[in-house]
Tab-separated table of C-alpha atoms in Angstrom:
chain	number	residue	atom	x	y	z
A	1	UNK	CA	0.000	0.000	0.000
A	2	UNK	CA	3.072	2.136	0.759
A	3	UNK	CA	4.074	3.207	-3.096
A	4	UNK	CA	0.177	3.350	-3.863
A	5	UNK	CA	-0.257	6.135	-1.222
A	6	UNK	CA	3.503	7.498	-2.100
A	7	UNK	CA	1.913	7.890	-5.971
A	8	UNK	CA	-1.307	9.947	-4.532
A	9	UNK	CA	1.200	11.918	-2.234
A	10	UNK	CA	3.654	12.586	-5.566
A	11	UNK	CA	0.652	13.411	-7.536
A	12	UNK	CA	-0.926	16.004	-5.302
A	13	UNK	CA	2.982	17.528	-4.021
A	14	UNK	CA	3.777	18.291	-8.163
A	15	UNK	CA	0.301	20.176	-8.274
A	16	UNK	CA	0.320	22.374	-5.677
A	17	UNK	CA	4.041	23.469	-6.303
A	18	UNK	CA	2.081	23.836	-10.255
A	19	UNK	CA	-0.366	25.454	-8.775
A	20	UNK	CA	1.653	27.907	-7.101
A	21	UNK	CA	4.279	28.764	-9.669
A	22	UNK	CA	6.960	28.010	-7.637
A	23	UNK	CA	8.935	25.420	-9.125
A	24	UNK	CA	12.278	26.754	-7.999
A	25	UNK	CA	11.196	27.866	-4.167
A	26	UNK	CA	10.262	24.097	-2.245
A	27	UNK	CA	10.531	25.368	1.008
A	28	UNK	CA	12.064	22.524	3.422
A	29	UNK	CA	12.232	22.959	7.188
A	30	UNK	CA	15.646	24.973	7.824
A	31	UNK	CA	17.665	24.300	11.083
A	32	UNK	CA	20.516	26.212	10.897
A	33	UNK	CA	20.140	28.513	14.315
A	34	UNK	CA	20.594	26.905	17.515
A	35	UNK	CA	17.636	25.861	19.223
A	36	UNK	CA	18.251	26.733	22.764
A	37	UNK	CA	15.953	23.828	23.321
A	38	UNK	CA	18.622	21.779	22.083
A	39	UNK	CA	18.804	18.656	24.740
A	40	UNK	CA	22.297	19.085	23.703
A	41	UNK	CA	22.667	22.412	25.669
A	42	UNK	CA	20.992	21.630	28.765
A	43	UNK	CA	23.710	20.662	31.479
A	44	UNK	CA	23.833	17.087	31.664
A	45	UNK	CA	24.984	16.505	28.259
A	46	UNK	CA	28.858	14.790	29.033
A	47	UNK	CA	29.667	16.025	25.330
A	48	UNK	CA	27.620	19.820	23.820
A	49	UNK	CA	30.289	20.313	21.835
A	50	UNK	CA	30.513	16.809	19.430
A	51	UNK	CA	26.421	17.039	19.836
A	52	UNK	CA	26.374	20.692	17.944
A	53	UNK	CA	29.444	19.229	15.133
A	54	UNK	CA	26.590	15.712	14.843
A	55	UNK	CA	23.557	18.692	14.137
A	56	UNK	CA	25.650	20.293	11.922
A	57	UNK	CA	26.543	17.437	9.897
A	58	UNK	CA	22.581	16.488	9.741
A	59	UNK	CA	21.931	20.234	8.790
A	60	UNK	CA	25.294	19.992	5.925
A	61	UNK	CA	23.559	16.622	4.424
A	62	UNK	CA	19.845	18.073	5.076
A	63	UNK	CA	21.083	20.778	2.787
A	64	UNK	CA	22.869	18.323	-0.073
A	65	UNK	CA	20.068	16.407	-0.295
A	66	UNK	CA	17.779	19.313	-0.544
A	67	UNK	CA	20.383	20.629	-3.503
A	68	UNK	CA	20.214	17.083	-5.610
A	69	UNK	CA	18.070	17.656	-8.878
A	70	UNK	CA	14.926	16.909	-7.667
A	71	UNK	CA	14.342	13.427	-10.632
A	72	UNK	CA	17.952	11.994	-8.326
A	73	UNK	CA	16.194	13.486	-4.642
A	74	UNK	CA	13.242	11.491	-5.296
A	75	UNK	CA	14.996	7.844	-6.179
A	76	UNK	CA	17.406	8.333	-3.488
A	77	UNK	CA	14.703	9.415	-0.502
A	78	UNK	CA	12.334	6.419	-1.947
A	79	UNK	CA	15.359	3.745	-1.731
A	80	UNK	CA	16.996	4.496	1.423
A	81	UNK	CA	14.871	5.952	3.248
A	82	UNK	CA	11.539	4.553	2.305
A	83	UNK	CA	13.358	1.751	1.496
A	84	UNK	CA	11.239	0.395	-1.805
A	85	UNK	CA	12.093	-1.539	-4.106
A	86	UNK	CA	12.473	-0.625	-7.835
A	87	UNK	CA	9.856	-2.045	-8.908
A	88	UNK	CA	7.743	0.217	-6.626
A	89	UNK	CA	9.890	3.483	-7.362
A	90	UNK	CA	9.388	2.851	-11.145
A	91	UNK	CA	5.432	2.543	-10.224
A	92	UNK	CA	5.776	5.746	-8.098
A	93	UNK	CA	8.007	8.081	-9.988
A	94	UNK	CA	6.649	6.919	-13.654
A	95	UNK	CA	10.342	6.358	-14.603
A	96	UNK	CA	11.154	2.795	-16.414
A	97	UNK	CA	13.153	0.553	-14.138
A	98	UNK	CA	16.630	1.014	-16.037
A	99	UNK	CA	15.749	5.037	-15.501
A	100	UNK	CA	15.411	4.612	-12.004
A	101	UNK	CA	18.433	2.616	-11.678
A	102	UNK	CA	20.324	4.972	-13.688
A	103	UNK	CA	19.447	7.897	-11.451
A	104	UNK	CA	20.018	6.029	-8.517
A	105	UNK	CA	23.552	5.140	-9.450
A	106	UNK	CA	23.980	9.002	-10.243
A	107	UNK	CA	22.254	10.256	-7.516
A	108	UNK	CA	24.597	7.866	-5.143
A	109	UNK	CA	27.698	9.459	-7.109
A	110	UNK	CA	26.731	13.034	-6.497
A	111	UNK	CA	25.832	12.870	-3.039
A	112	UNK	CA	29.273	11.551	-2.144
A	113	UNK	CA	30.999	13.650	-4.153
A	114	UNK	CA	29.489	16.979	-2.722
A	115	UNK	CA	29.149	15.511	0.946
A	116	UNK	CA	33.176	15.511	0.208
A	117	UNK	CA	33.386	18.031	-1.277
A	118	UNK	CA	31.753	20.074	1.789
A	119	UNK	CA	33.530	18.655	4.351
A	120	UNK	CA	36.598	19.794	2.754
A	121	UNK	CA	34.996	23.641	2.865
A	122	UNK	CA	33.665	23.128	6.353
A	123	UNK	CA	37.457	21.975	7.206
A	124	UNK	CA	38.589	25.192	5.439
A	125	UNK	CA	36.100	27.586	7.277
A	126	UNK	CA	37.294	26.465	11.047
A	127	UNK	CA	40.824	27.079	10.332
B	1	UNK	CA	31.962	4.387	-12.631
B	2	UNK	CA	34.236	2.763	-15.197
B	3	UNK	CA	33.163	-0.690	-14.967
B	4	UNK	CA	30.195	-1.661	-16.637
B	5	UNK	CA	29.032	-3.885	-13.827
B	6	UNK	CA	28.566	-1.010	-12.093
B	7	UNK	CA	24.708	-1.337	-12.211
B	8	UNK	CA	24.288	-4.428	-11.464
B	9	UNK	CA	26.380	-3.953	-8.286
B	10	UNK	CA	24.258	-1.755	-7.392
B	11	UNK	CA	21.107	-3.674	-7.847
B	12	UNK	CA	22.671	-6.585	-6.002
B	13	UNK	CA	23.441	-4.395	-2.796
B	14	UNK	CA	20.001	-3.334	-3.170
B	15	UNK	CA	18.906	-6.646	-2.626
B	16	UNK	CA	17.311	-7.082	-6.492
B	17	UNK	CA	19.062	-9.535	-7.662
B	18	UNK	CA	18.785	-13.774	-7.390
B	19	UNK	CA	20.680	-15.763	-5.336
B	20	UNK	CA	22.770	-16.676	-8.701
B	21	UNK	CA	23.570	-13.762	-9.785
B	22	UNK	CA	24.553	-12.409	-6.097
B	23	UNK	CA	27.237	-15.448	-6.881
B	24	UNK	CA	28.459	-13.926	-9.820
B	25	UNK	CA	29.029	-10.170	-8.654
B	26	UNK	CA	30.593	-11.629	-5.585
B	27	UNK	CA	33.159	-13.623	-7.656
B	28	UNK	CA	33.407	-10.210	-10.335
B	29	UNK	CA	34.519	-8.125	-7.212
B	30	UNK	CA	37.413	-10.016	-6.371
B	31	UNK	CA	39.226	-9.535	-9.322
B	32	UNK	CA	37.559	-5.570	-9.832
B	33	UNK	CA	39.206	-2.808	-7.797
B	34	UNK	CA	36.737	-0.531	-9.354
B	35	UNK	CA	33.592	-2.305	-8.172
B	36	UNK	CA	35.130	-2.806	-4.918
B	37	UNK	CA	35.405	0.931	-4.451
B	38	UNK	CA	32.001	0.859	-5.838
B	39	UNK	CA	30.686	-1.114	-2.909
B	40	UNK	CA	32.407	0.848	-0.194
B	41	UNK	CA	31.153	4.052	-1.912
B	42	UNK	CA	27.645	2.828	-1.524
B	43	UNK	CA	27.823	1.155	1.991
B	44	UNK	CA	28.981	4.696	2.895
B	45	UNK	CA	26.732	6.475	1.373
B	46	UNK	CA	23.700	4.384	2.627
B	47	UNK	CA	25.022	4.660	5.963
B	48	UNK	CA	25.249	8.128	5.732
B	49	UNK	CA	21.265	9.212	4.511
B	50	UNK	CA	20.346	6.630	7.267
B	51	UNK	CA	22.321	7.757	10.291
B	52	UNK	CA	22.086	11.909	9.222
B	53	UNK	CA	19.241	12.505	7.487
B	54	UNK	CA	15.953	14.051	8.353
B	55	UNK	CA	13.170	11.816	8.529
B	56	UNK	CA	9.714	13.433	8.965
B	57	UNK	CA	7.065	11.446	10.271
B	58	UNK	CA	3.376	11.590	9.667
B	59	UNK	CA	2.001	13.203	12.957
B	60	UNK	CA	-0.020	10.245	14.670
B	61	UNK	CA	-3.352	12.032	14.187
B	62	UNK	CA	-2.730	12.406	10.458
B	63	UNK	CA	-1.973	8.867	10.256
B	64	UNK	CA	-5.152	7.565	11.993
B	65	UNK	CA	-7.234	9.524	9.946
B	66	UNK	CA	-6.111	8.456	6.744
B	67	UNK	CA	-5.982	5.197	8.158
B	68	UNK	CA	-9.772	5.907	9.085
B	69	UNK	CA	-11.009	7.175	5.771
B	70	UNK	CA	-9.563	4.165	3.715
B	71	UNK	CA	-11.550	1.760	5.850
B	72	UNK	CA	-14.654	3.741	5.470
B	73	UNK	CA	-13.917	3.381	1.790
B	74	UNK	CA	-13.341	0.121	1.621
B	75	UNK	CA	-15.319	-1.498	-1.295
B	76	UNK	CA	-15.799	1.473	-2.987
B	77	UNK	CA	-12.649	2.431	-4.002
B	78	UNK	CA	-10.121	0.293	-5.373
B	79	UNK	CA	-8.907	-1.883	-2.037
B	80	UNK	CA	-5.026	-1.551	-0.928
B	81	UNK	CA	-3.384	-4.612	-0.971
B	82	UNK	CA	-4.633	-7.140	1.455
B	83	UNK	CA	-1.236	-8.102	2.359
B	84	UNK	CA	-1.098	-4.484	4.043
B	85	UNK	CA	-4.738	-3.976	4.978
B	86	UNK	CA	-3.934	-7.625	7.334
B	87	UNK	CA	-1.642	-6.169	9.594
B	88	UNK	CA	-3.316	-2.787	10.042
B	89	UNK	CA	-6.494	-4.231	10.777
B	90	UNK	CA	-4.759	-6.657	13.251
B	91	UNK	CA	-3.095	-3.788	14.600
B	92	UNK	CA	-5.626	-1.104	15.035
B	93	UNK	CA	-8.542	-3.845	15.926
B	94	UNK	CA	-6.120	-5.309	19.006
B	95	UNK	CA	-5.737	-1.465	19.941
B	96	UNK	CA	-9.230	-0.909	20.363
B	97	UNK	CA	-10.211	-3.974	22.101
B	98	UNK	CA	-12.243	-5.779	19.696
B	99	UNK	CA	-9.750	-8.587	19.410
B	100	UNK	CA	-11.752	-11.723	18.605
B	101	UNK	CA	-13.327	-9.850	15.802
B	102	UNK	CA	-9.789	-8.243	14.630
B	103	UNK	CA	-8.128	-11.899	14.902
B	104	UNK	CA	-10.566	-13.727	12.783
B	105	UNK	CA	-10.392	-11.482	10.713
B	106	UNK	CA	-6.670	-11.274	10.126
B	107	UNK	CA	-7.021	-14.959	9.547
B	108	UNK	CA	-9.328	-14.556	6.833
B	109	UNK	CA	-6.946	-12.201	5.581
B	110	UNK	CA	-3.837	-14.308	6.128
B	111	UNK	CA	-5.686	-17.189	4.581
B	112	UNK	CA	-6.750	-14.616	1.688
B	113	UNK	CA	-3.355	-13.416	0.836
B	114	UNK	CA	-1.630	-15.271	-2.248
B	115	UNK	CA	1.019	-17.204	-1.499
B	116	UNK	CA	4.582	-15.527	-3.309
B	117	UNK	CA	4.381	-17.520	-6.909
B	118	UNK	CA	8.048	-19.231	-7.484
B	119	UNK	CA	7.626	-19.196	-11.086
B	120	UNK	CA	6.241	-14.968	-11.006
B	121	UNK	CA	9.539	-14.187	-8.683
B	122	UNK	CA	11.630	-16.292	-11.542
B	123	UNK	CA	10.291	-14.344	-14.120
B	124	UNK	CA	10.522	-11.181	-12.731
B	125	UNK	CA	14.368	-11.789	-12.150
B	126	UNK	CA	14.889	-12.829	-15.432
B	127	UNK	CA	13.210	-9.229	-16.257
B	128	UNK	CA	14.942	-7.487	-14.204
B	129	UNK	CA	18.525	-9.282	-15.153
B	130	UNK	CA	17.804	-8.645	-18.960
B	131	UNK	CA	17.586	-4.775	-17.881
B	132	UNK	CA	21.009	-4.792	-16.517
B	133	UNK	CA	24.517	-5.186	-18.252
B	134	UNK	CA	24.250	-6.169	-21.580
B	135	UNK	CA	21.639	-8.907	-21.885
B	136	UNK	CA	18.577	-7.372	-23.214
B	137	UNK	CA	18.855	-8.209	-26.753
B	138	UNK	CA	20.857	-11.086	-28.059
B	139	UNK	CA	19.525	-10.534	-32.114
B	140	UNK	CA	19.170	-7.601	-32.318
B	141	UNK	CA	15.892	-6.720	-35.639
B	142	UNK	CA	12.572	-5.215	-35.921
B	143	UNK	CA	12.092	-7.916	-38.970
B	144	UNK	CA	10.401	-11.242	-37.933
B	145	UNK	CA	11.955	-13.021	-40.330
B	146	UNK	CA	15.088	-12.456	-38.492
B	147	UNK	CA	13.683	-13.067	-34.851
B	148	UNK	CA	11.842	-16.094	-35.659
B	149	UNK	CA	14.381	-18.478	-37.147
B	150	UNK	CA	17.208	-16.792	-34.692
B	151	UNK	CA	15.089	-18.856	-32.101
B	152	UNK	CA	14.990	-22.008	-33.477
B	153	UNK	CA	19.157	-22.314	-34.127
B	154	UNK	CA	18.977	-21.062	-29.750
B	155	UNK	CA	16.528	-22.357	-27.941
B	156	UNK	CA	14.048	-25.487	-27.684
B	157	UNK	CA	11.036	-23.650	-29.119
B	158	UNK	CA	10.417	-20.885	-31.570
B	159	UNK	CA	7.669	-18.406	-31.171
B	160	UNK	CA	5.925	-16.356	-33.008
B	161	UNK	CA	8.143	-12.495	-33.406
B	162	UNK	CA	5.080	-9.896	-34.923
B	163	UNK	CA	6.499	-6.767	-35.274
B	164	UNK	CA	3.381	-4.495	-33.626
B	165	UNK	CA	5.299	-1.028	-34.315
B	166	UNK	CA	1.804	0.487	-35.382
B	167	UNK	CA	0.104	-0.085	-32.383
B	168	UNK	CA	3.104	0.953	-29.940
B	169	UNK	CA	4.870	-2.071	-29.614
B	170	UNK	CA	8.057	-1.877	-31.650
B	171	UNK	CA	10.040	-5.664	-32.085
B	172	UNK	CA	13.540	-4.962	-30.925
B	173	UNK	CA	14.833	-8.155	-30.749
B	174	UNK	CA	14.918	-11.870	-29.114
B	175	UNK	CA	16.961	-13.376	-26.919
B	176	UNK	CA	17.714	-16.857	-25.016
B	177	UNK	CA	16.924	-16.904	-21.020
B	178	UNK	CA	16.075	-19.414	-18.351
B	179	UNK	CA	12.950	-19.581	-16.696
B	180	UNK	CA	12.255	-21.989	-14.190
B	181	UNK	CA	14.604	-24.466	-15.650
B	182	UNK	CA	13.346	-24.319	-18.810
B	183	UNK	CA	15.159	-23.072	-22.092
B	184	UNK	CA	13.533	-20.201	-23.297
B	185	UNK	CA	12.890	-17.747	-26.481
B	186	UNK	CA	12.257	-14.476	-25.442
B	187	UNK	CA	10.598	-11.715	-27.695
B	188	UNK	CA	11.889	-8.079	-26.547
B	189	UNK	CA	9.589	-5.182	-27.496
B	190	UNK	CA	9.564	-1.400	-27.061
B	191	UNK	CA	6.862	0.394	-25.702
B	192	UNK	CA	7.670	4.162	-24.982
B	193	UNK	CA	10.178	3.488	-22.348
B	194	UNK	CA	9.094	0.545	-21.091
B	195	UNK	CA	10.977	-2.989	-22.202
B	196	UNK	CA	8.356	-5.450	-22.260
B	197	UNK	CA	9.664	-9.281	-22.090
B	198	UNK	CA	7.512	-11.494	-23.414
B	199	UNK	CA	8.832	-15.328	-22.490
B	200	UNK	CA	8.004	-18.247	-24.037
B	201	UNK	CA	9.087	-21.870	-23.555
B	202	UNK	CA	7.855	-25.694	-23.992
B	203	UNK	CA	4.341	-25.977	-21.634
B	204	UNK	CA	5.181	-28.552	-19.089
B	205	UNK	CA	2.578	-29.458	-16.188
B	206	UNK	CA	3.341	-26.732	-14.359
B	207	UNK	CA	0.996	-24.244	-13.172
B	208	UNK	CA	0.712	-20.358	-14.764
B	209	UNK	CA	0.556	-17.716	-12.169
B	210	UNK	CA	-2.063	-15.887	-14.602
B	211	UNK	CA	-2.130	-12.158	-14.215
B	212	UNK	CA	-0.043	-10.787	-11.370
B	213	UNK	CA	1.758	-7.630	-9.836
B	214	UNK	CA	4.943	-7.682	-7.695
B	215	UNK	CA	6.810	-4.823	-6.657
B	216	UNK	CA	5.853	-2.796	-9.477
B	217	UNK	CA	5.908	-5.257	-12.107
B	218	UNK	CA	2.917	-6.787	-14.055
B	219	UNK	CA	2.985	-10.178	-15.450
B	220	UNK	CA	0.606	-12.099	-17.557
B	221	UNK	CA	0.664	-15.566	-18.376
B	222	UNK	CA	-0.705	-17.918	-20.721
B	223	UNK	CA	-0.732	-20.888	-22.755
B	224	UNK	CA	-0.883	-21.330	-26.354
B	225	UNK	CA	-0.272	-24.343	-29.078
B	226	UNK	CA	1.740	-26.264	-26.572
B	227	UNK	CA	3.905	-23.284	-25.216
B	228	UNK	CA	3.768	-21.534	-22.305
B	229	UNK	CA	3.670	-17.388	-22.679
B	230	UNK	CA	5.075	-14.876	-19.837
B	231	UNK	CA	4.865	-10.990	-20.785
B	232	UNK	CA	6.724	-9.047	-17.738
B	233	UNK	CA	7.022	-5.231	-17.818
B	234	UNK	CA	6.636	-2.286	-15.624
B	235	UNK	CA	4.716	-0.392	-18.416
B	236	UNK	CA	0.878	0.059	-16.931
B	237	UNK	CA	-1.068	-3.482	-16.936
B	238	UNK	CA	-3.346	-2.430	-19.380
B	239	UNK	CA	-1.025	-1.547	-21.552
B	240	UNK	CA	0.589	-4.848	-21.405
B	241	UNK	CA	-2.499	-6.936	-21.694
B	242	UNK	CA	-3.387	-5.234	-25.049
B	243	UNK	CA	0.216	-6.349	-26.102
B	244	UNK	CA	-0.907	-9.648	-24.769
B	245	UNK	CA	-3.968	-9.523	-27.035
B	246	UNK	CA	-2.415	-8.757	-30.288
B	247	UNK	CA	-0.048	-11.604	-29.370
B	248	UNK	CA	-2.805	-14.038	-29.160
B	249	UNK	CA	-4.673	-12.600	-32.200
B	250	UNK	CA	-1.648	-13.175	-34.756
């Protein structure tokens, strides 16, 4: 039932951002200011400071994910998070099986490149 | 990516692939730096999305009432599968107490539910195999002339190969494939994107799984002039039965 309600959610997501002209502004929940809520800060936390470097890495990936064209995103978020099969992406998506392989392999690719590729500039910003 | 395996790596650390075949990319990476790399890249890369990313969950009130709405609709609308509906039921009727009720239930469900068919899973490996490296196609011809008597120099049986380019089904080719531990002729056609296979191979005693969907993948099975027919594609299932009907037409 999971990719049959996934479809419906697809189908309804792509018309309201038609809908609304605005392809190019998704807006995804942004994290980047401390939240002085943060269990992390409240004493009684034997490490803050490795707690705020884990948040940041969640926010960095959040953030690579949310820049992947959105045909990779979507294989990618389906497979290892929703963890379907490709059978069921194809179903979802639209996208013939090789297609959604193809992406997937690319999508994979990209992801480690950049998640690299911004550790490196993180790296470069602390020193 | 600079090995060509590299996609059928992939699908085997997905978990797509047969036992067999899981064999034969285990015994390729030994001998392929490349596709070991390959395999790190994705293990890390998995791990990573699993352990860092965001996952939003539906709100438990949102989830109920969707929940709620599809029961109320139940036999009006096209049903989920039961496999699914089993385990929710089971799980929201022992919630609320009504458990004799929810239990019998779940066993007419459980009873209900088709059992996995051997011969649907074999096909739809053999499917998904011919998608990956370079095994679609092995004559490659729109010409049935061509297809036909390729089959019969290959394989045990030789099929009919109509080209049905007018109608949206374009012959691409044929190829030899196992199925089941039979020897079999496969017809490949086009249709937009899709690849539909359409198997074919000596009828034994066995049984057809008829029409059926699995993961995304239709299949529709029948039996004709002493061979058994198999079309497997994840183009829509009407679309593939009208393939199946010119088939049986020629």
């Amino acid at each position: 039932m999971k990719p049959w309600l996934l479809t419906i959610v697809r189908n309804c997501f792509l018309t309201v951002v038609s809908q609304t002209k605005r392809k190019q502004d998704v807006p995804l929940p942004a994290d980047n200011e401390i939240d002085l809520a943060d269990p992390a800060l409240i004493a009684g936390d034997p490490d803050p400071e490795a707690a705020i470097m884990k948040r940041e890495d969640h926010r960095r990936l959040n953030d690579l994910l949310a820049a992947l064209p959105a045909e990779f995103r979507e294989v990618l978020v389906l497979r290892e998070m929703e963890e379907l099969s490709y059978g069921e992406i194809a179903q979802i998506t639209g996208a013939p099986i090789g297609t959604v392989m193809s992406r997937l392999a690319r999508a994979r690719a990209l992801l480690k490149k950049n998640w690299h590729l911004s550790a490196e500039g993180s790296r470069h910003a602390l020193q | 990516m600079l090995c060509n395996e590299g996609l059928r790596l992939q699908a085997c650390f997905d978990g797509e692939i047969d036992a067999g075949a899981v064999l034969e990319v285990e015994r390729h990476l030994q001998g392929c730096a490349d596709c070991a790399a390959l395999l790190t890249d994705l293990e890390a890369t998995r791990q990573l999305i699993r352990r860092d990313a965001p996952y939003y969950r539906a709100p438990a009130g949102l989830r109920e009432g969707i929940m709620a709405r599809f029961d109320r609709e139940d036999g009006v609308q096209t049903p989920p599968p039961a496999r699914l509906s089993f385990s929710r039921r089971f799980l929201s009727g022992a919630a609320s107490g009504a458990g004799i009720t929810a239990l019998a239930a779940a066993l007419v469900f459980f009873l209900a539910v088709p059992r996995p068919d051997p011969l649907a899973g074999d096909l739809m490996n053999a499917h998904l195999r011919s998608l990956m490296s370079d095994h679609l196609i092995d004559v490659v011809s729109s010409d049935r002339h061509t297809v036909k008597p390729w089959f019969a120099g290959h394989t045990d049986v030789s099929p009919p190969a109509a080209n049905f380019e007018k109608e949206g089904y374009k012959l691409i080719g044929g190829r030899a494939d196992y199925v089941d531990g039979h020897r079999a002729a496969v017809v490949v056609y086009r249709h937009g994107l899709h690849i539909v296979n359409v198997f074919a191979w000596a009828a034994s005693t066995e049984k057809l799984p008829g029409e059926v969907t699995q993961k995304g993948y239709h299949i529709a099975c029948w039996n004709s002039a002493d061979l058994n027919y198999c079309a497997v594609s994840d183009t829509g299932l009407d679309e593939l039965l009208d393939l199946v009907r010119l088939i049986k037409r020629q």
